[in-house]
Coordinates of N, CA and C in Angstrom, one line a residue:
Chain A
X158 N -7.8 8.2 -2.1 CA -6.4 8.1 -2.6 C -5.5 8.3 -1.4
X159 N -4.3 8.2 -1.6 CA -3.0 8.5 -1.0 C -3.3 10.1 -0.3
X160 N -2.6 10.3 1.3 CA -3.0 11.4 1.6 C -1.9 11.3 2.8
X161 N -1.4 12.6 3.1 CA -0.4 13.3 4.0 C -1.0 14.5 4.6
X162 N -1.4 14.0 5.8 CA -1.8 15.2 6.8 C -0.5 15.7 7.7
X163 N -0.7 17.0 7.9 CA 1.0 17.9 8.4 C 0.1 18.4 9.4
X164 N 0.7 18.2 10.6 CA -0.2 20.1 11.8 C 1.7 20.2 12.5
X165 N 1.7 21.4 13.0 CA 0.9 22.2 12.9 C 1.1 23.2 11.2
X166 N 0.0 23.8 10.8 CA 0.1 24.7 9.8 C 1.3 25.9 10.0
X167 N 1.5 26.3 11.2 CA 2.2 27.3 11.5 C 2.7 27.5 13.1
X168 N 4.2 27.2 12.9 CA 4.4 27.1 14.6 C 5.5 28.4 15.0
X169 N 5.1 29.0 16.1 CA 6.7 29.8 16.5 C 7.3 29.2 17.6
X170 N 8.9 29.3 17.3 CA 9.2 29.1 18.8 C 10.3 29.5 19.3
X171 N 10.9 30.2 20.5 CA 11.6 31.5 20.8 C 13.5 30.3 20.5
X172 N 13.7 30.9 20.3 CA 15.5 30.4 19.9 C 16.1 29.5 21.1
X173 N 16.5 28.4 20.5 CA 16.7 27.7 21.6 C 16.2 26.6 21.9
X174 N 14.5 26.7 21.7 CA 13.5 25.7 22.4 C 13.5 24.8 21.3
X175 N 12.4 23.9 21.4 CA 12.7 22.7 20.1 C 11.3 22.7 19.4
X176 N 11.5 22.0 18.6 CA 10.1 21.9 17.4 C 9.8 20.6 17.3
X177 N 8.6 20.5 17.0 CA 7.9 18.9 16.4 C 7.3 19.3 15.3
X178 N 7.1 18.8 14.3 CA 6.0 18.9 13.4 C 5.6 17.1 13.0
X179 N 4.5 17.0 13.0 CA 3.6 15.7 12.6 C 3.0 15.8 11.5
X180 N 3.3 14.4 11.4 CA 2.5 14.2 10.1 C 1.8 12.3 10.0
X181 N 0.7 12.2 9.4 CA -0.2 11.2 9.5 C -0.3 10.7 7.9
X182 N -0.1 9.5 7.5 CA -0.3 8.8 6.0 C -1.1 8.0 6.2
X183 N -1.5 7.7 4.8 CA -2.8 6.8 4.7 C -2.2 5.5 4.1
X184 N -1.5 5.2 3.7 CA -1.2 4.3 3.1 C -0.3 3.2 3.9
X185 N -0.8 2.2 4.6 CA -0.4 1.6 5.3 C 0.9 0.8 4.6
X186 N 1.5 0.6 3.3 CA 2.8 0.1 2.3 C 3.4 1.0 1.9
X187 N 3.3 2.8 2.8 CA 4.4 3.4 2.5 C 5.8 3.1 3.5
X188 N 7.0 3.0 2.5 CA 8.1 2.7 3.3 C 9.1 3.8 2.9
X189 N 9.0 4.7 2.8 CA 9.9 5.8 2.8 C 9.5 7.3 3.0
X190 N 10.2 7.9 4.5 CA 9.3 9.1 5.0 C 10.5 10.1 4.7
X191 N 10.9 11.2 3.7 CA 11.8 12.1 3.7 C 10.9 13.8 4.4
X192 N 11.9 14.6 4.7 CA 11.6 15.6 5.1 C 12.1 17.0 4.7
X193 N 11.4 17.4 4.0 CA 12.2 18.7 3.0 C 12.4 20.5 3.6
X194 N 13.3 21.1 3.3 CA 13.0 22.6 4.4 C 13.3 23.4 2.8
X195 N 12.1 24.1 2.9 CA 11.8 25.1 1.9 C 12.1 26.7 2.4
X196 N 13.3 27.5 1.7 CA 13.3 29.1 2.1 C 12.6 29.2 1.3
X197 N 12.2 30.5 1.3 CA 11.4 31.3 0.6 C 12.2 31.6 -0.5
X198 N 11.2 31.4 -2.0 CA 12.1 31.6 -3.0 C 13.1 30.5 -3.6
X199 N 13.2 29.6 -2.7 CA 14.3 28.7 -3.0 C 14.0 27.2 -3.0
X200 N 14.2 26.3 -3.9 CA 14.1 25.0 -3.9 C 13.8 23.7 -2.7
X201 N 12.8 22.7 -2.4 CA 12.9 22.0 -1.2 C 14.7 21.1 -1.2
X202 N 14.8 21.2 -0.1 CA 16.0 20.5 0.3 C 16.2 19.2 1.9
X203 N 16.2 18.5 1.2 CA 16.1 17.4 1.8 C 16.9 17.8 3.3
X204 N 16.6 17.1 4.2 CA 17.0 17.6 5.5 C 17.2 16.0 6.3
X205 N 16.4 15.4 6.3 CA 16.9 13.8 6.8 C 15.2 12.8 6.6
X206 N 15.7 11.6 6.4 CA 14.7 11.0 5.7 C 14.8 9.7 6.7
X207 N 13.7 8.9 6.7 CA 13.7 7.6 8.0 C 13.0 6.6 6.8
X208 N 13.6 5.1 6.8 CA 12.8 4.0 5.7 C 12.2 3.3 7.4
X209 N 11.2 2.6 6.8 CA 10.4 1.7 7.8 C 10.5 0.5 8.8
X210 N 12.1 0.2 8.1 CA 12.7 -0.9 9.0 C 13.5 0.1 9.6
X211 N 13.0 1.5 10.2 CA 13.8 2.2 11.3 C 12.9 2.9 12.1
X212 N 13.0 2.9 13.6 CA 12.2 3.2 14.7 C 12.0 5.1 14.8
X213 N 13.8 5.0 14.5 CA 14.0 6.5 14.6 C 15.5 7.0 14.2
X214 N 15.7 8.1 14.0 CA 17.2 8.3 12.7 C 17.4 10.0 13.3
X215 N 18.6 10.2 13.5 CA 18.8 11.5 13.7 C 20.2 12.0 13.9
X216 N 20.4 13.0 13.5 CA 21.6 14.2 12.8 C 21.5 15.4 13.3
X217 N 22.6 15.4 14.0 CA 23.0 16.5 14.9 C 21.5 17.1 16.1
X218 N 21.0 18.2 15.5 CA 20.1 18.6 16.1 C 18.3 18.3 15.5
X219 N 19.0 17.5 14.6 CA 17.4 16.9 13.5 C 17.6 15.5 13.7
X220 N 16.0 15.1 14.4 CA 15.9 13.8 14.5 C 14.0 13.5 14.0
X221 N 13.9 12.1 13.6 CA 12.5 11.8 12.9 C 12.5 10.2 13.6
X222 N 11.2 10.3 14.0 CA 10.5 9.1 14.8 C 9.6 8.8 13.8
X223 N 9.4 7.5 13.6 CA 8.5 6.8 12.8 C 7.7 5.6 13.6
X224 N 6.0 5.7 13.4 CA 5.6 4.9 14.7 C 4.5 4.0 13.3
X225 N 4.9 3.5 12.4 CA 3.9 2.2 11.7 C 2.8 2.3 12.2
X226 N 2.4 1.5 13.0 CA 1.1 1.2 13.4 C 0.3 2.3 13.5
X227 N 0.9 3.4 14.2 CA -0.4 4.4 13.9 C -0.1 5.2 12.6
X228 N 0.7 5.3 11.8 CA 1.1 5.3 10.4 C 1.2 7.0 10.4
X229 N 2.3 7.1 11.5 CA 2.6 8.8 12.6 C 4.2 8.6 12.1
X230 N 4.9 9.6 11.7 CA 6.1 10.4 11.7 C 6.4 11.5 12.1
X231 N 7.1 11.9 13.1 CA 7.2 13.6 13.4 C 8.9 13.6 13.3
X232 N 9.0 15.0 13.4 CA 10.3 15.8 12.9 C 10.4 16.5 14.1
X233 N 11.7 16.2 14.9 CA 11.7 17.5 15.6 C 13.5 17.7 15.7
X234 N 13.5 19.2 15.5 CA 14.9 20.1 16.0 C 14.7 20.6 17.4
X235 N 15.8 20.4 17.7 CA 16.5 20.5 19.1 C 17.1 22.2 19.1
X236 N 17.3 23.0 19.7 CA 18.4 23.9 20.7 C 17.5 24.6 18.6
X237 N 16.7 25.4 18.7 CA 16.5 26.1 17.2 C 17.2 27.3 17.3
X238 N 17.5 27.6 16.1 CA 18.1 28.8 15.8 C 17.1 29.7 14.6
X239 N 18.0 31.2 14.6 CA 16.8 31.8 13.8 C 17.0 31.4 12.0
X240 N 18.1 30.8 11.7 CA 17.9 30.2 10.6 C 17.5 29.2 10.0
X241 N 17.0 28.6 11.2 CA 16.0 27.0 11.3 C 14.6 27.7 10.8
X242 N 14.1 29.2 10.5 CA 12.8 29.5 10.0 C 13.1 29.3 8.6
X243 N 11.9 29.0 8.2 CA 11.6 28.1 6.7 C 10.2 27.6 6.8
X244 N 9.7 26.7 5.9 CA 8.4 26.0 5.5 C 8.7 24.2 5.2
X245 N 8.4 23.4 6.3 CA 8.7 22.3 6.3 C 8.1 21.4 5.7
X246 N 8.0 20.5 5.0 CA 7.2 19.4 4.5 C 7.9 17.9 4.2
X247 N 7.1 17.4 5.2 CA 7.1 15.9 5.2 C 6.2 15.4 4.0
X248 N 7.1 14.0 3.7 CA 6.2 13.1 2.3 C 6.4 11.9 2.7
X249 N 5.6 10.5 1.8 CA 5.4 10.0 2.3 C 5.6 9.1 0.8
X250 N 6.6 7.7 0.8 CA 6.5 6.8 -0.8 C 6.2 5.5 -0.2
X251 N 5.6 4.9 -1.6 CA 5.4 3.1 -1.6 C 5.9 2.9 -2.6
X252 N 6.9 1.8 -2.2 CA 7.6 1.1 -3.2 C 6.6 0.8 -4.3
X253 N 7.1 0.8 -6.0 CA 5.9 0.4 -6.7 C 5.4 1.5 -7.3
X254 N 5.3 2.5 -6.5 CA 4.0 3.5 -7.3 C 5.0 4.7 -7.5
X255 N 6.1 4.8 -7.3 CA 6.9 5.6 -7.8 C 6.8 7.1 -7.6
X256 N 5.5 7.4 -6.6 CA 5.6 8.6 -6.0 C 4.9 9.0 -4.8
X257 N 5.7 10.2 -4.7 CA 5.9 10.9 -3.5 C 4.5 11.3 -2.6
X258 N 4.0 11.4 -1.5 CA 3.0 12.6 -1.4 C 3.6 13.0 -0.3
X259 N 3.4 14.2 -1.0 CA 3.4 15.5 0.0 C 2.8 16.1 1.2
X260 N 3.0 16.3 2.6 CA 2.5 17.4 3.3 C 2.3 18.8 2.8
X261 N 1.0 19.2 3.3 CA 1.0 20.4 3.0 C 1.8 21.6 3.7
X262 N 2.9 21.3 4.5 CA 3.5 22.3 4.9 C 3.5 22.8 6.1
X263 N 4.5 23.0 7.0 CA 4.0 23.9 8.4 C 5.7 25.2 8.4
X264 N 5.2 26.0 8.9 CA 5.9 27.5 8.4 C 6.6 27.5 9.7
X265 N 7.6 27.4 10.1 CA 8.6 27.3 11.4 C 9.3 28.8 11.4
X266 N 8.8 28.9 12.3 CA 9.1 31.0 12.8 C 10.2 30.7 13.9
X267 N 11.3 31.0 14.3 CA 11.9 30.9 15.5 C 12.3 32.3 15.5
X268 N 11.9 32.6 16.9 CA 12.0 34.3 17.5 C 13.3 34.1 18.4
X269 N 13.9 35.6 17.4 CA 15.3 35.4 18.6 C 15.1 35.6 19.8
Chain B
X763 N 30.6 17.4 -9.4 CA 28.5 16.5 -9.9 C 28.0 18.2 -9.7
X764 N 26.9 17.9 -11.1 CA 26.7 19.3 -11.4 C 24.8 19.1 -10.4
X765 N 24.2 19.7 -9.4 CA 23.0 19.7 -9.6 C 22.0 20.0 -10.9
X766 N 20.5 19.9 -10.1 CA 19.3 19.8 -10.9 C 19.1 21.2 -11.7
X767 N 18.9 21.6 -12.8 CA 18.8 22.7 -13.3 C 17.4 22.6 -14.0
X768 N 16.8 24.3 -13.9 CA 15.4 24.0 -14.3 C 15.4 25.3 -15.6
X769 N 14.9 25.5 -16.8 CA 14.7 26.8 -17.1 C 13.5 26.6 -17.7
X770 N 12.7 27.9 -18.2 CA 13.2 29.3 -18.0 C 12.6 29.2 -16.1
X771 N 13.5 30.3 -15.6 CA 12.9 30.5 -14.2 C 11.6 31.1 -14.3
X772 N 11.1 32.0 -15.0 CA 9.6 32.3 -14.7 C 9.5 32.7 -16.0
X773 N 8.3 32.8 -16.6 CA 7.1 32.8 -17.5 C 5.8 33.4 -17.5
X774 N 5.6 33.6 -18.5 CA 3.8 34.5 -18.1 C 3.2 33.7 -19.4
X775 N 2.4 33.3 -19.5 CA 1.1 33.0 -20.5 C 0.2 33.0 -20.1
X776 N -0.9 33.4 -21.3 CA -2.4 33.6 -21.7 C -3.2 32.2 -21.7
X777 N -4.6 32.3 -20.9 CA -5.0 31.0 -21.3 C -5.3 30.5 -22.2
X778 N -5.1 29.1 -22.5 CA -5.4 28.7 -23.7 C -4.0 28.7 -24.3
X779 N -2.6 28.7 -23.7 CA -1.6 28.9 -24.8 C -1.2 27.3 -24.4
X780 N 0.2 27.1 -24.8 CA 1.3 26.0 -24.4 C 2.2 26.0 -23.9
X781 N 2.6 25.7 -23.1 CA 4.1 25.6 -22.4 C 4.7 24.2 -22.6
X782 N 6.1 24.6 -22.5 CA 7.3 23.8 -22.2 C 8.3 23.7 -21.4
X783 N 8.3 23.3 -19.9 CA 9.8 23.6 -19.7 C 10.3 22.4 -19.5
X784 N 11.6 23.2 -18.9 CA 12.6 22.2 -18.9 C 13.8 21.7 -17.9
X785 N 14.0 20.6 -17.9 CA 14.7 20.0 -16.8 C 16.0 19.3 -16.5
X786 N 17.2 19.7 -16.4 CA 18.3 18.5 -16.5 C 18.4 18.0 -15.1
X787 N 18.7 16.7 -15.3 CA 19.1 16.0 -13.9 C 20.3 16.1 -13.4
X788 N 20.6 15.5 -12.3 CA 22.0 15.7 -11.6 C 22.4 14.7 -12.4
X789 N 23.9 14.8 -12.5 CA 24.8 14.0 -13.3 C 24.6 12.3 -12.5
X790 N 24.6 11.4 -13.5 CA 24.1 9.9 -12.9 C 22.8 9.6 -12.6
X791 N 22.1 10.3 -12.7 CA 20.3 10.3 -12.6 C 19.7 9.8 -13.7
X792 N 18.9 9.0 -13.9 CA 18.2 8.6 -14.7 C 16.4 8.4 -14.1
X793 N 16.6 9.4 -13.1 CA 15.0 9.6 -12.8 C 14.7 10.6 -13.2
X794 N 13.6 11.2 -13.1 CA 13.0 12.6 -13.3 C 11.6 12.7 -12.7
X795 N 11.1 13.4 -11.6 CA 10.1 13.4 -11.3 C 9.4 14.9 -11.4
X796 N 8.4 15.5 -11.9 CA 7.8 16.7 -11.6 C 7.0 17.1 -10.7
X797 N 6.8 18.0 -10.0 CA 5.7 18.4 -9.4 C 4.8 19.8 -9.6
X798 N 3.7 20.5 -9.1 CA 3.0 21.8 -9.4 C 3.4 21.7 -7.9
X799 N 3.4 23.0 -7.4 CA 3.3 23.6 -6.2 C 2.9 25.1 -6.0
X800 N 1.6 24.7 -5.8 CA 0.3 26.0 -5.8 C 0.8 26.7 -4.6
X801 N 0.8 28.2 -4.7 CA 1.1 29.0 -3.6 C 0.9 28.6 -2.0
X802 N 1.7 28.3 -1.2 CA 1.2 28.1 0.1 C 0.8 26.7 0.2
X803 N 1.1 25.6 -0.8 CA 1.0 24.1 -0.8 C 2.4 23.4 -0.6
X804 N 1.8 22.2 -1.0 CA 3.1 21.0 -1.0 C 3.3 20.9 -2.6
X805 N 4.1 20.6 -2.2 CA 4.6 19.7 -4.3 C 3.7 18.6 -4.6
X806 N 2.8 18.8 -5.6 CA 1.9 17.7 -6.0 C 2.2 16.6 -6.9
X807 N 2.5 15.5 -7.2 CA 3.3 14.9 -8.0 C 2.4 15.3 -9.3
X808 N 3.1 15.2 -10.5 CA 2.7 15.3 -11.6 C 2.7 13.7 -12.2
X809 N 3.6 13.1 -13.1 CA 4.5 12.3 -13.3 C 6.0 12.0 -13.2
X810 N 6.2 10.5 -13.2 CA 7.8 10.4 -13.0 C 8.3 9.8 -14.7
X811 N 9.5 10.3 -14.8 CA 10.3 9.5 -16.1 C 11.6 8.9 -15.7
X812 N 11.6 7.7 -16.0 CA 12.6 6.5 -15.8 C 13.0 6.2 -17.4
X813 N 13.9 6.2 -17.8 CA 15.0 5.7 -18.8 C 13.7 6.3 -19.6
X814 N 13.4 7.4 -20.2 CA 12.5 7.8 -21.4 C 11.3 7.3 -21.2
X815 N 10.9 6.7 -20.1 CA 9.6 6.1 -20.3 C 8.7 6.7 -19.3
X816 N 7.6 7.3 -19.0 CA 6.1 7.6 -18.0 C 6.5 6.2 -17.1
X817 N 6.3 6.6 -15.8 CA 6.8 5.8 -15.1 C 5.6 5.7 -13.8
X818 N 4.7 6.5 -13.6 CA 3.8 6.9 -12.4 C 3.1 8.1 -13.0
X819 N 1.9 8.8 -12.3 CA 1.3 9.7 -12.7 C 0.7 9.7 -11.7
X820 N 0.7 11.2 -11.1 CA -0.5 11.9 -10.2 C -1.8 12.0 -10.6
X821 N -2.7 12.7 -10.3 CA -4.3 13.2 -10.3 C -3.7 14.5 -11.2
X822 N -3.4 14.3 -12.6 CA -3.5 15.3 -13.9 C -3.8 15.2 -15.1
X823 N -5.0 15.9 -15.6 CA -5.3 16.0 -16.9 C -4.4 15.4 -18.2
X824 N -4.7 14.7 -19.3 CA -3.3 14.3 -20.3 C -3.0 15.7 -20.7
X825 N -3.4 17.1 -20.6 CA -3.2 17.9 -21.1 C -1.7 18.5 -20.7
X826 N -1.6 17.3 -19.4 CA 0.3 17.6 -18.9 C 0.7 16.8 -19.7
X827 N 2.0 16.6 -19.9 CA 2.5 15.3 -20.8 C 3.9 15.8 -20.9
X828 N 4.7 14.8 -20.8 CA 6.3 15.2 -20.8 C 7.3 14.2 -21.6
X829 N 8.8 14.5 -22.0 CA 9.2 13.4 -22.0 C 10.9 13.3 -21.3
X830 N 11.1 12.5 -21.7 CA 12.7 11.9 -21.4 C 13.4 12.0 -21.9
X831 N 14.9 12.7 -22.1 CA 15.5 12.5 -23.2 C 16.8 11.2 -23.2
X832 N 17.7 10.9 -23.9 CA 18.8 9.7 -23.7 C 19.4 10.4 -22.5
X833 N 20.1 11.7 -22.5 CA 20.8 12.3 -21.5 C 20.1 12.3 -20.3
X834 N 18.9 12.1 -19.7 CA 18.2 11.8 -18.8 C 17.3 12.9 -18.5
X835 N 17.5 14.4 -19.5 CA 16.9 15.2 -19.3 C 15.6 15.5 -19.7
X836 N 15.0 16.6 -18.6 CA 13.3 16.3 -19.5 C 12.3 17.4 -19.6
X837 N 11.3 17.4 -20.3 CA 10.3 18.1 -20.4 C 9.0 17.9 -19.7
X838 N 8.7 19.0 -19.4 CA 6.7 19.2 -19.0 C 6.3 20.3 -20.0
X839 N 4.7 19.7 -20.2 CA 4.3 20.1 -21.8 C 2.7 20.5 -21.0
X840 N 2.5 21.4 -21.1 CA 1.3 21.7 -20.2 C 0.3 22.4 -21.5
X841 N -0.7 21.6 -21.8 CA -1.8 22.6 -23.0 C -3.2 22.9 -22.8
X842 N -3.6 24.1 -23.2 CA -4.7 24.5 -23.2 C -5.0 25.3 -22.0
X843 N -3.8 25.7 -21.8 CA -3.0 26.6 -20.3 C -4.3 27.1 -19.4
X844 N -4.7 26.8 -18.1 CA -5.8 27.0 -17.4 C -5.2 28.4 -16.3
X845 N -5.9 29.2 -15.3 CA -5.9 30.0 -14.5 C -5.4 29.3 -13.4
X846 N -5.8 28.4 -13.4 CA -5.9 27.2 -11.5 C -3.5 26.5 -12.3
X847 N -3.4 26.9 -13.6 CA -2.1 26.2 -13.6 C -1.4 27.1 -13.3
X848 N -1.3 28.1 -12.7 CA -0.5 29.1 -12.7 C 0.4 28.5 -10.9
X849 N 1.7 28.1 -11.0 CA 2.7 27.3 -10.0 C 3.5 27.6 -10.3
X850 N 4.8 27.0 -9.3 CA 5.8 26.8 -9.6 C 5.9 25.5 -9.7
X851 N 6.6 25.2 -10.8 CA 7.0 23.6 -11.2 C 8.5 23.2 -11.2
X852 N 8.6 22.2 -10.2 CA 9.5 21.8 -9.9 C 9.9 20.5 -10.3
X853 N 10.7 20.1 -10.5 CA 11.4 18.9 -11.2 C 12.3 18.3 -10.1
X854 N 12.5 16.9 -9.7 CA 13.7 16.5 -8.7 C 14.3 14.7 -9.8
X855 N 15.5 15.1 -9.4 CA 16.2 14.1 -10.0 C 16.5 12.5 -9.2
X856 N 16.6 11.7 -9.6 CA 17.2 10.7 -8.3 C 17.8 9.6 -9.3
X857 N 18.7 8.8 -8.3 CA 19.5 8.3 -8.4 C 18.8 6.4 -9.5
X858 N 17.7 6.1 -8.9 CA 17.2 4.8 -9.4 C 15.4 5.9 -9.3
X859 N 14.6 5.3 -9.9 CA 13.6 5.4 -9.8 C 13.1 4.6 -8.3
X860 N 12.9 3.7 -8.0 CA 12.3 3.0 -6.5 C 13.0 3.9 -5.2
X861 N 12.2 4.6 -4.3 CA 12.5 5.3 -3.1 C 13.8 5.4 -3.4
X862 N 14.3 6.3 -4.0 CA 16.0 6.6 -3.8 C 15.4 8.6 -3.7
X863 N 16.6 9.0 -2.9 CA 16.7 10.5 -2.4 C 16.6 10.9 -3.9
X864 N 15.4 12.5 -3.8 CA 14.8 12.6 -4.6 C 15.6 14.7 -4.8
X865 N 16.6 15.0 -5.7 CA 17.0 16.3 -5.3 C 16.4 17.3 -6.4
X866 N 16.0 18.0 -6.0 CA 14.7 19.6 -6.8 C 15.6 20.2 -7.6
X867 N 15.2 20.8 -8.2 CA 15.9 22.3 -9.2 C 15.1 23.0 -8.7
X868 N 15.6 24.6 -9.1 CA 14.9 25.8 -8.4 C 13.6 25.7 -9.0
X869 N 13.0 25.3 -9.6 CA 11.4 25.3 -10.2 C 11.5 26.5 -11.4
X870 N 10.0 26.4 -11.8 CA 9.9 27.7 -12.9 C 8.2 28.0 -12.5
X871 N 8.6 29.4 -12.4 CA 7.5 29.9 -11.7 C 6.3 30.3 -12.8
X872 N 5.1 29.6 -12.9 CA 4.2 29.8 -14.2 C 3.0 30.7 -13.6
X873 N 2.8 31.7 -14.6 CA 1.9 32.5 -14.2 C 1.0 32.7 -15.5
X874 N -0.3 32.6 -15.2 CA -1.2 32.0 -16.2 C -2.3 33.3 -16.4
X875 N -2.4 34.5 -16.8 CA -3.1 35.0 -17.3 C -4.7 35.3 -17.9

């Protein structure tokens, strides 16, 4: 079936420096990659999303590269702050099938 | 524009009971999609509801089953309540069913006994 691999599981990184997180889909007809930031306790919230007729898309200090062929998306923030810690998860849709899959999550620690 | 609202926020049942909760969409939504989100996971899709109708369906037992109402709001119906269902369940609204931005309510946290 349909599958979303996320690494890293858990990253830190001191305030300031930047983040990546990856993620890999199986479904070569998915055409819509959003990216959600989960606090603790609190609802996913969409953070910025890339469709497939785009190379790469980005807002302010959040930007998402999307590479098809190797069917690779990563997420990365620029200059982090310590409110940038949260629990990230990338997903992955195909027109058609009307849902989402999920990354299992990578936990973003930024140390002041 | 009012967001996604979920209630009750948390719950306790015994195995073997029923549950219901419940879901309104953002105002102009006529999607509804659910998900389970096991401690320390992703959101697993459950099913989606378009205009009252099952629209997609995850890897879940029929023992989930939901519906749609005219106002676009909706239900998850979970029976024969298991230990492994104990999540939080989250609901997200969107604007068309086909890849349109997909926005959560706080979830309802199920804890299964």
């Amino acid at each position: 079936g349909e599958n979303v691999e996320q690494h890293p599981s858990t990253l830190s990184v001191q305030e300031g420096d930047s983040a990546v997180i990856k993620c890999t889909y199986s479904d070569s007809a998915s055409n819509y990659f959003p990216w959600y930031k989960q606090e603790l306790g609190k609802r996913p919230q969409l953070i910025i999303d890339i469709r497939s007729n785009v190379g790469e898309k980005k807002d302010q200090r959040i930007a998402v590269t999307l590479n098809k062929t190797a069917k690779h998306f990563s997420l990365h923030i620029t200059e982090t702050q310590p409110e940038d810690s949260a629990v990230y998860f990338c997903a992955a849709y195909t027109s058609g099938t009307y849902k989402y899959i999920f990354g299992t999550g990578t936990r973003l620690k930024v140390l002041a | 524009e009012t967001g996604v609202t979920q209630s009750p926020t948390h719950l306790i049942k015994t195995r073997g009971q029923q549950v219901t909760l419940r879901c309104s969409s953002q105002s102009g939504h006529n999607t509804v999609s659910w998900y389970q989100q096991a401690l320390g996971q992703g959101p697993q899709f459950i099913f989606q509801y378009y205009r009252e109708e099952e629209n997609g369906r995850g890897n879940f037992p029929p023992r989930f089953s939901g519906l749609q109402f005219p106002n676009y709001s909706s239900e998850l119906n979970v029976n024969a309540l298991e230990l492994d269902d104990s999540a939080l369940y989250l609901c997200a609204s969107s604007l068309e069913r086909e890849g349109q931005t997909q926005y959560f309510g706080p979830g309802t946290r199920l804890l299964v006994l």
